[in-house]
CSV table of C-alpha atoms in Angstrom, one decimal:
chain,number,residue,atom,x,y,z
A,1,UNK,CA,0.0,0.0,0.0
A,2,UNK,CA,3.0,2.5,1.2
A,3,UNK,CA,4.7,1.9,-2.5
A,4,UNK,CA,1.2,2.7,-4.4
A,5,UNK,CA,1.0,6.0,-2.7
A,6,UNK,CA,4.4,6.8,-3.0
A,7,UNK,CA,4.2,6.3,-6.8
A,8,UNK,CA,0.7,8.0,-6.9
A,9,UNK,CA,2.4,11.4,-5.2
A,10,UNK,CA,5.3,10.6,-8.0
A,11,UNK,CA,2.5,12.0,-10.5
A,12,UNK,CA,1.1,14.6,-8.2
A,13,UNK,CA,1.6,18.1,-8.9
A,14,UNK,CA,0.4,19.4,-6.1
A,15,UNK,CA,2.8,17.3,-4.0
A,16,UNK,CA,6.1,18.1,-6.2
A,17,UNK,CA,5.4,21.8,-5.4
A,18,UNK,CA,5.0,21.0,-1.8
A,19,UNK,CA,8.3,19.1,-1.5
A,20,UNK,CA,10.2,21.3,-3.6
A,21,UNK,CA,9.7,24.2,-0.9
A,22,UNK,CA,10.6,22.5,1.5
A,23,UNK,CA,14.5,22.5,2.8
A,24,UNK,CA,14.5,18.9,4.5
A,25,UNK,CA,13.5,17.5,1.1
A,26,UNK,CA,16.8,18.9,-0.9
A,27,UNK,CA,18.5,17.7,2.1
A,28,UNK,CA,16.9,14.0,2.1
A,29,UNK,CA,16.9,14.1,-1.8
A,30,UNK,CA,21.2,14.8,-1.2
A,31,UNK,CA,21.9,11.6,0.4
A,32,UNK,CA,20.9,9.8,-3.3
A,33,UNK,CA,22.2,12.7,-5.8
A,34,UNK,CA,25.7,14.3,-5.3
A,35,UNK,CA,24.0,17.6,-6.5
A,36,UNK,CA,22.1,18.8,-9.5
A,37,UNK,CA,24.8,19.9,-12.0
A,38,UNK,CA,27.2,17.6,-14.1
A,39,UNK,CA,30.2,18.7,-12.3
A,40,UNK,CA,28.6,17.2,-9.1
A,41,UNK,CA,28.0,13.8,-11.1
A,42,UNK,CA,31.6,13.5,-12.6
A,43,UNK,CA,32.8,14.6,-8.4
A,44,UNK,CA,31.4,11.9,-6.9
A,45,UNK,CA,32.4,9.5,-9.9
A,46,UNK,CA,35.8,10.3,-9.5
A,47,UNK,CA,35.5,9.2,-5.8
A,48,UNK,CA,34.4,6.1,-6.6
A,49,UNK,CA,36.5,5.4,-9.5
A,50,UNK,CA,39.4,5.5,-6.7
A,51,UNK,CA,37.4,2.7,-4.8
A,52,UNK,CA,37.4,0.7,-8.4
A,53,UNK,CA,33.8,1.6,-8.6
A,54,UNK,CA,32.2,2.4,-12.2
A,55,UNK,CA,29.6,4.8,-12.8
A,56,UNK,CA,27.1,5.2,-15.0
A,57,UNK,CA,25.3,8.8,-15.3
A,58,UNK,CA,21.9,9.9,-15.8
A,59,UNK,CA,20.8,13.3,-16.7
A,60,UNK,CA,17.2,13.1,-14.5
A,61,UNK,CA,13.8,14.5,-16.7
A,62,UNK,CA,11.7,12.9,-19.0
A,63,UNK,CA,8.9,13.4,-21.6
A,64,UNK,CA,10.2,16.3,-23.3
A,65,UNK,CA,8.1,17.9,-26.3
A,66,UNK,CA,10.5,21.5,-26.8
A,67,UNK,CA,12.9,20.7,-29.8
A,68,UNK,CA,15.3,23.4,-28.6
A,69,UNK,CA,15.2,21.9,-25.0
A,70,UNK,CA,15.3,18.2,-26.7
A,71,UNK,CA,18.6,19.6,-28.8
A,72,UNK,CA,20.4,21.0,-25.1
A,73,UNK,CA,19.8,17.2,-23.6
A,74,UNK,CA,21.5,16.0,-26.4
A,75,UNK,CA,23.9,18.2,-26.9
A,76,UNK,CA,25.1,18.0,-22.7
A,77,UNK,CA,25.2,14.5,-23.2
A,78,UNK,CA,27.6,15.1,-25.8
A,79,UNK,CA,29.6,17.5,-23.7
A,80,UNK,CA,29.7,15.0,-20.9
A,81,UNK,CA,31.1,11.9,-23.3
A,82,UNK,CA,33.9,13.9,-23.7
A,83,UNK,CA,34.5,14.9,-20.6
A,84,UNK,CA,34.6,11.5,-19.3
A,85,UNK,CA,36.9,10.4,-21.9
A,86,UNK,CA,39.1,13.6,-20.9
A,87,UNK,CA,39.0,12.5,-17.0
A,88,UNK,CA,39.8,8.7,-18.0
A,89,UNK,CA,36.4,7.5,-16.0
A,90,UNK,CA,35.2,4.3,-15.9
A,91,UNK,CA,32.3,6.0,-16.3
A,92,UNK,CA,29.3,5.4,-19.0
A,93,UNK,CA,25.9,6.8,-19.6
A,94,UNK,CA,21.9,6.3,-19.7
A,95,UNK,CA,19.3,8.3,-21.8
A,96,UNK,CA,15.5,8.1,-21.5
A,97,UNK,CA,14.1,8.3,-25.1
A,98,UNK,CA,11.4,10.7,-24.0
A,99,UNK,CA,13.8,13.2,-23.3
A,100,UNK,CA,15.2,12.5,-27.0
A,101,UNK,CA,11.8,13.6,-28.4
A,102,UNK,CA,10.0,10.2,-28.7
A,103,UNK,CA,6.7,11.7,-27.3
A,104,UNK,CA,7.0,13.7,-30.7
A,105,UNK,CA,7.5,10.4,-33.0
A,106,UNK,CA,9.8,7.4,-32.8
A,107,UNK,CA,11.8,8.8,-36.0
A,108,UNK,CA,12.7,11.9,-33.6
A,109,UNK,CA,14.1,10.0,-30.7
A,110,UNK,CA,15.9,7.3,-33.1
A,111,UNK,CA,17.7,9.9,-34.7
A,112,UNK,CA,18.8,11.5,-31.3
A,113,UNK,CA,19.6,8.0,-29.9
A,114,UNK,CA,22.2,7.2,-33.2
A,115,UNK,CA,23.6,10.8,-32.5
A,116,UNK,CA,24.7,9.4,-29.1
A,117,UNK,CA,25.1,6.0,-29.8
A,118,UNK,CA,27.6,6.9,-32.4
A,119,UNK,CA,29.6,9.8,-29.9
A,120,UNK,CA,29.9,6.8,-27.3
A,121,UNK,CA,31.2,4.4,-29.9
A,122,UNK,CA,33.8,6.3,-31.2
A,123,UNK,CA,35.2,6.4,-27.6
A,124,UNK,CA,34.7,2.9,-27.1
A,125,UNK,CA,31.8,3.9,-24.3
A,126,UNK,CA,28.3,2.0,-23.9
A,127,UNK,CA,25.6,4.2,-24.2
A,128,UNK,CA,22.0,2.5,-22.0
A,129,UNK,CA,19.2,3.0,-22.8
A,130,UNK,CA,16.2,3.4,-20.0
A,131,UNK,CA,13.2,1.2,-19.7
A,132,UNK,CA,9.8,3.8,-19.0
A,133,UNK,CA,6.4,3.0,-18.3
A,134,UNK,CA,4.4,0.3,-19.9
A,135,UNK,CA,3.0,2.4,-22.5
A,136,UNK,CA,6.4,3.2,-24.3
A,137,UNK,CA,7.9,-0.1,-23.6
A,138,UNK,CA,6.9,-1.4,-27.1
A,139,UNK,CA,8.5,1.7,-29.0
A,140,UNK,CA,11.0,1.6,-27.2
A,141,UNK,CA,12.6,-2.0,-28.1
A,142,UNK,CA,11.7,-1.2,-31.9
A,143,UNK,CA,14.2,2.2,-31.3
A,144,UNK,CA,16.2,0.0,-29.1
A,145,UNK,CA,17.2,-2.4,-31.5
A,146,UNK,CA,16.8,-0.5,-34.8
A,147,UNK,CA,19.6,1.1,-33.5
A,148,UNK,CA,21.7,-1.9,-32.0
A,149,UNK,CA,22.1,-3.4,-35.4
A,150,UNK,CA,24.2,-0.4,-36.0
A,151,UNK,CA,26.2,0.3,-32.5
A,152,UNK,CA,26.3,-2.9,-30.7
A,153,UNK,CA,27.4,-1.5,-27.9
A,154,UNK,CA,24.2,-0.2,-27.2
A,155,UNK,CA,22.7,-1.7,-23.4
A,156,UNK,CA,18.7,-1.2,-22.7
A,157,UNK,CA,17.2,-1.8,-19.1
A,158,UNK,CA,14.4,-4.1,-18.4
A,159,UNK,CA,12.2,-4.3,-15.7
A,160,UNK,CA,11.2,-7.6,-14.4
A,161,UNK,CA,7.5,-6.6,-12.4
A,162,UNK,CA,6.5,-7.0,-16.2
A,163,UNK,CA,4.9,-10.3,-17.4
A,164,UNK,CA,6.0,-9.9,-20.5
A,165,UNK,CA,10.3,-9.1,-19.7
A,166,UNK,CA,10.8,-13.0,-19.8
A,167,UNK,CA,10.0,-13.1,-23.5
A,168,UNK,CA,11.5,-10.1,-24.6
A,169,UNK,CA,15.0,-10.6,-22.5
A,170,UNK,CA,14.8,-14.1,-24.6
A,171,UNK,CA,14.6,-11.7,-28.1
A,172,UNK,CA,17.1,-9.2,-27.2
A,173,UNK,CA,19.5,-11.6,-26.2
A,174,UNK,CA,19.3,-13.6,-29.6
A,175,UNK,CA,20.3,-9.9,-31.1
A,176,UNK,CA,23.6,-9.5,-28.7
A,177,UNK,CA,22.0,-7.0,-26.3
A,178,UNK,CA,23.3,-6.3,-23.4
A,179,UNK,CA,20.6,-5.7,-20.4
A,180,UNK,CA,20.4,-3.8,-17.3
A,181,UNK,CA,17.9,-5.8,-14.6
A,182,UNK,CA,15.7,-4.0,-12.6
A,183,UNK,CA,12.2,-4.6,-10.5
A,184,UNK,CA,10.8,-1.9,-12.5
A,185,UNK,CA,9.2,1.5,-10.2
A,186,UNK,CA,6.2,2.8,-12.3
A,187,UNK,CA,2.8,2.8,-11.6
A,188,UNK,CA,1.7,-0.4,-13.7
A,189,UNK,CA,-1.9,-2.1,-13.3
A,190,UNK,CA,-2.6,-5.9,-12.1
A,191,UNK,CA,-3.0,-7.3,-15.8
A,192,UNK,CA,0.3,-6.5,-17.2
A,193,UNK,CA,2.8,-6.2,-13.9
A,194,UNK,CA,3.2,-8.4,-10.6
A,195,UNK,CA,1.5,-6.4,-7.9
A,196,UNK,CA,3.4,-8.1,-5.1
A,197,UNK,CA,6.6,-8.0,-4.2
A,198,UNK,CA,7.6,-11.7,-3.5
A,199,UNK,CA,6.3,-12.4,-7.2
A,200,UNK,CA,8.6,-9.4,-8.6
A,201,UNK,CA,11.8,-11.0,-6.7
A,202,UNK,CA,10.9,-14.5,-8.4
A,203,UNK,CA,10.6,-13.3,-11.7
A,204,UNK,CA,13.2,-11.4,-11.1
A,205,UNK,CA,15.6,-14.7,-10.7
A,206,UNK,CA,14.6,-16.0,-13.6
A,207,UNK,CA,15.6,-13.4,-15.5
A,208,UNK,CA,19.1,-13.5,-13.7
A,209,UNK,CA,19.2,-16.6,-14.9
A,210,UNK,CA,18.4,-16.3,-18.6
A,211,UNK,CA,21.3,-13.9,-18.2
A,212,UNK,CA,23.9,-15.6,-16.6
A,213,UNK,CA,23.5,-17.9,-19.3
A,214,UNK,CA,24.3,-15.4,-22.1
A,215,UNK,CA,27.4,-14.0,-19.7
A,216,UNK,CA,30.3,-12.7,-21.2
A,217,UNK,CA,32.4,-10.8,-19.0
A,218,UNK,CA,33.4,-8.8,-22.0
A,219,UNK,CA,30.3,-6.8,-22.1
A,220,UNK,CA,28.5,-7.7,-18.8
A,221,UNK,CA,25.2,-7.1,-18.0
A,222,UNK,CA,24.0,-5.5,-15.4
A,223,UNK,CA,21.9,-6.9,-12.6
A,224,UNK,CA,20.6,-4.1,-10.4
A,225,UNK,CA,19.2,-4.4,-7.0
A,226,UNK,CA,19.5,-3.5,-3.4
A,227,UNK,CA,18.1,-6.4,-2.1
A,228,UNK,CA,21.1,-7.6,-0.3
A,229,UNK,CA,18.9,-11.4,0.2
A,230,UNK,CA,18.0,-11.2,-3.3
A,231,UNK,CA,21.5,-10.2,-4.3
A,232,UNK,CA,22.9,-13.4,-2.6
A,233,UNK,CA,20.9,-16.1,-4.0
A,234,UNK,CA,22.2,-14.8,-7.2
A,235,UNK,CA,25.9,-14.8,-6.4
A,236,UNK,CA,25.5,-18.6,-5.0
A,237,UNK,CA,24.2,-19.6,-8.2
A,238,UNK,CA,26.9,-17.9,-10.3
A,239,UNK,CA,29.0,-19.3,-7.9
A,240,UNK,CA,27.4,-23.0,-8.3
A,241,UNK,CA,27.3,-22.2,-12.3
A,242,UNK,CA,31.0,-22.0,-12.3
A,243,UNK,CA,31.0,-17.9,-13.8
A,244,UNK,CA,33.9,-15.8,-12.4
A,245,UNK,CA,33.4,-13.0,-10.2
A,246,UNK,CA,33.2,-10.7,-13.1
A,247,UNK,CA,30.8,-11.9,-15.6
A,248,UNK,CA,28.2,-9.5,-15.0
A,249,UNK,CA,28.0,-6.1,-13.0
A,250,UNK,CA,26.0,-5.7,-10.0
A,251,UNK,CA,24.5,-2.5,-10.5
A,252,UNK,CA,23.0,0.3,-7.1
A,253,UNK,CA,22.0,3.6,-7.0
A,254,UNK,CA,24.5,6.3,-5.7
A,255,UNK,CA,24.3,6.6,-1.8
A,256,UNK,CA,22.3,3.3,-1.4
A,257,UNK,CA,24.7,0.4,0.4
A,258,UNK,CA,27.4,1.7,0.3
A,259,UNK,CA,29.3,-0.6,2.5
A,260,UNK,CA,27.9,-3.1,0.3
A,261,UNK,CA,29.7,-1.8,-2.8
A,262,UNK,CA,32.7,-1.9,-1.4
A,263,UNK,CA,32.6,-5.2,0.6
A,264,UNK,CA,31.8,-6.4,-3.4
A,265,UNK,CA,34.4,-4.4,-5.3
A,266,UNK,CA,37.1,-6.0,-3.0
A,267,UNK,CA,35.4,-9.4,-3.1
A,268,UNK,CA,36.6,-8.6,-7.1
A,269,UNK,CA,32.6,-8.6,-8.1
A,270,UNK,CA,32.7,-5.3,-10.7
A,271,UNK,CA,29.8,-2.9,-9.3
A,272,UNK,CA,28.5,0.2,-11.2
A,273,UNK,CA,26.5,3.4,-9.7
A,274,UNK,CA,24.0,5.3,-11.0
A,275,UNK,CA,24.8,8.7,-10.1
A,276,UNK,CA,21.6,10.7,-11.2
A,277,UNK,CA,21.5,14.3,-11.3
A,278,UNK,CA,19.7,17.6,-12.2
A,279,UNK,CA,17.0,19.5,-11.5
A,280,UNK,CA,14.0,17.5,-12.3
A,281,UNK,CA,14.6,15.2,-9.4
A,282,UNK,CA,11.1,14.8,-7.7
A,283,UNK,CA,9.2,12.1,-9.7
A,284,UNK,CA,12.8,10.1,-9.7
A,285,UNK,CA,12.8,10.5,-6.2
A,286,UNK,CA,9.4,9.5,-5.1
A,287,UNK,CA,9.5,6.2,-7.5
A,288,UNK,CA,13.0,5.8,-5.6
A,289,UNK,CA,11.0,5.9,-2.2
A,290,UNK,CA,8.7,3.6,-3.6
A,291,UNK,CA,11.2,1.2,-4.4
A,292,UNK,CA,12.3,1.0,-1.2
A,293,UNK,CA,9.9,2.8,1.4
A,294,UNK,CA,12.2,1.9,4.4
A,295,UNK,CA,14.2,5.5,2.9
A,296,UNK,CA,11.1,7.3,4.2
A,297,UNK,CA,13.2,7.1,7.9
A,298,UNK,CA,15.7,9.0,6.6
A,299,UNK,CA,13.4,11.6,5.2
A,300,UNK,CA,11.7,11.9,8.7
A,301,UNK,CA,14.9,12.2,10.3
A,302,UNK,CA,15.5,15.0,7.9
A,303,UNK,CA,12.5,16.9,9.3
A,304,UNK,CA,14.3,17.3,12.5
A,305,UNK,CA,18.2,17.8,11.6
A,306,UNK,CA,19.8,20.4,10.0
């Protein structure tokens, strides 16, 4: 019930102008963003690049419809490729394709996406794409791998509250794609996502396991959670399968476990963070909340600290 009304106030207007007044949200929204502008991001990536953590960045906003606003996203992705290749960070990064213009046509956001796609290729980067809500999933693998057959090193997140992930992680990884596993944090209805959380961690396995069977720790996929039970039923059965430590990446969100990133970097398991930034934080936020509403402590705390 706690999740469904944190994602419901994810959507609500009138709730993102409350929190955005408020001073103990920017400081509860700080413990999971280093700040809002890119230098922040590439900060705190260089901090964890000297723990032999990777990063992966994320610009935060979504369902763009301005072409001039469509054409800065772009271009500051552009600006930040090269200035990860000019800091030598193990760092990579993740678009949504409504803020390439796909709410104004597929064509639109394709086009953006091959701009990128090409910018990260020629520095040997991956470029991931993010999985939205149900609506723009279809569209989105069409985009997705239109454009892989072109830069392979293309990676596309998948969210595994769907009933319909298993058969389209089986697709995409016939076509060489490399995935990014999460639970998935929209608002989705009973007859197309699992409602319940024990049913989401289930499905979630199997997916782990139809990708542990296309490993490669060449170009690794990603399995993101920060279920720490979860988490170590799936390192037993890589262990069991015989896969080294590095055949896939586990994947958490900056500020989240911490101590668990490193106690996994040094067990010589690769981990990447997703260091999000920008202004447009509160939807992101709130569906982060929902993922996990145990963070709503540290928000009360917040109330009552400075």
């Amino acid at each position: 019930m706690l999740r469904q009304v944190l994602l419901w106030a994810s959507e609500n207007a009138w709730m993102e102008r409350q929190m955005r007044r408020r001073a103990f949200a920017r400081r509860a929204v700080s413990r999971f963003m280093p700040g809002e502008t890119a230098d922040a991001a590439l900060g705190a990536a260089r901090g964890l690049a000297g723990h032999g953590i990777s990063t992966v960045f994320t610009k935060l906003g979504e369902a763009l419809e301005d072409r001039d606003e469509i054409e800065r996203v772009v271009q500051h992705y552009l600006r930040l490729l090269e200035r990860i290749a000019a800091a030598r960070l193990p760092s990579q990064i993740s678009i949504k394709l409504t803020q390439l213009g796909q709410d104004l046509g597929p064509e639109v956001a394709q086009a953006n996406l091959e701009r990128l796609a090409a910018a990260a290729a020629a520095q040997g980067d991956v470029l991931w794409v993010d999985m939205e809500a149900s609506p723009y999933v279809d569209e989105t693998l069409d985009i997705f791998t239109a454009t892989l057959a072109r830069y392979p090193d293309l990676g596309l997140c998948v969210q595994a509250y769907l009933y319909r992930t298993a058969a389209d992680v089986e697709r995409l990884l016939s076509l060489g794609a490399r995935l990014r596993l999460v639970k998935g944090a929209y608002q989705e209805p009973a007859d197309i996502a699992w409602p319940r959380k024990p049913d989401v961690d289930e499905n979630f396995m199997v997916l782990t396991r139809l990708m542990l069977e296309d490993a490669n720790p060449g170009a690794p996929h990603g399995i993101a959670t920060h279920d720490t039970v979860l988490l170590a039923r799936i390192l037993e059965e890589a262990r069991e399968t015989g896969l080294p430590e590095d055949a896939f990446e586990v994947q958490m969100l900056y500020g989240i476990r911490t101590r668990e990133q490193l106690a996994l970097t040094r067990r010589g398991i690769p981990v990447r963070v997703l260091i999000s930034y920008g202004p447009h934080w509160y939807p992101w936020y709130m569906r982060r909340l929902a993922e996990r509403p145990a963070n709503l402590g540290f928000v009360v705390r917040s109330v009552f600290t400075r």
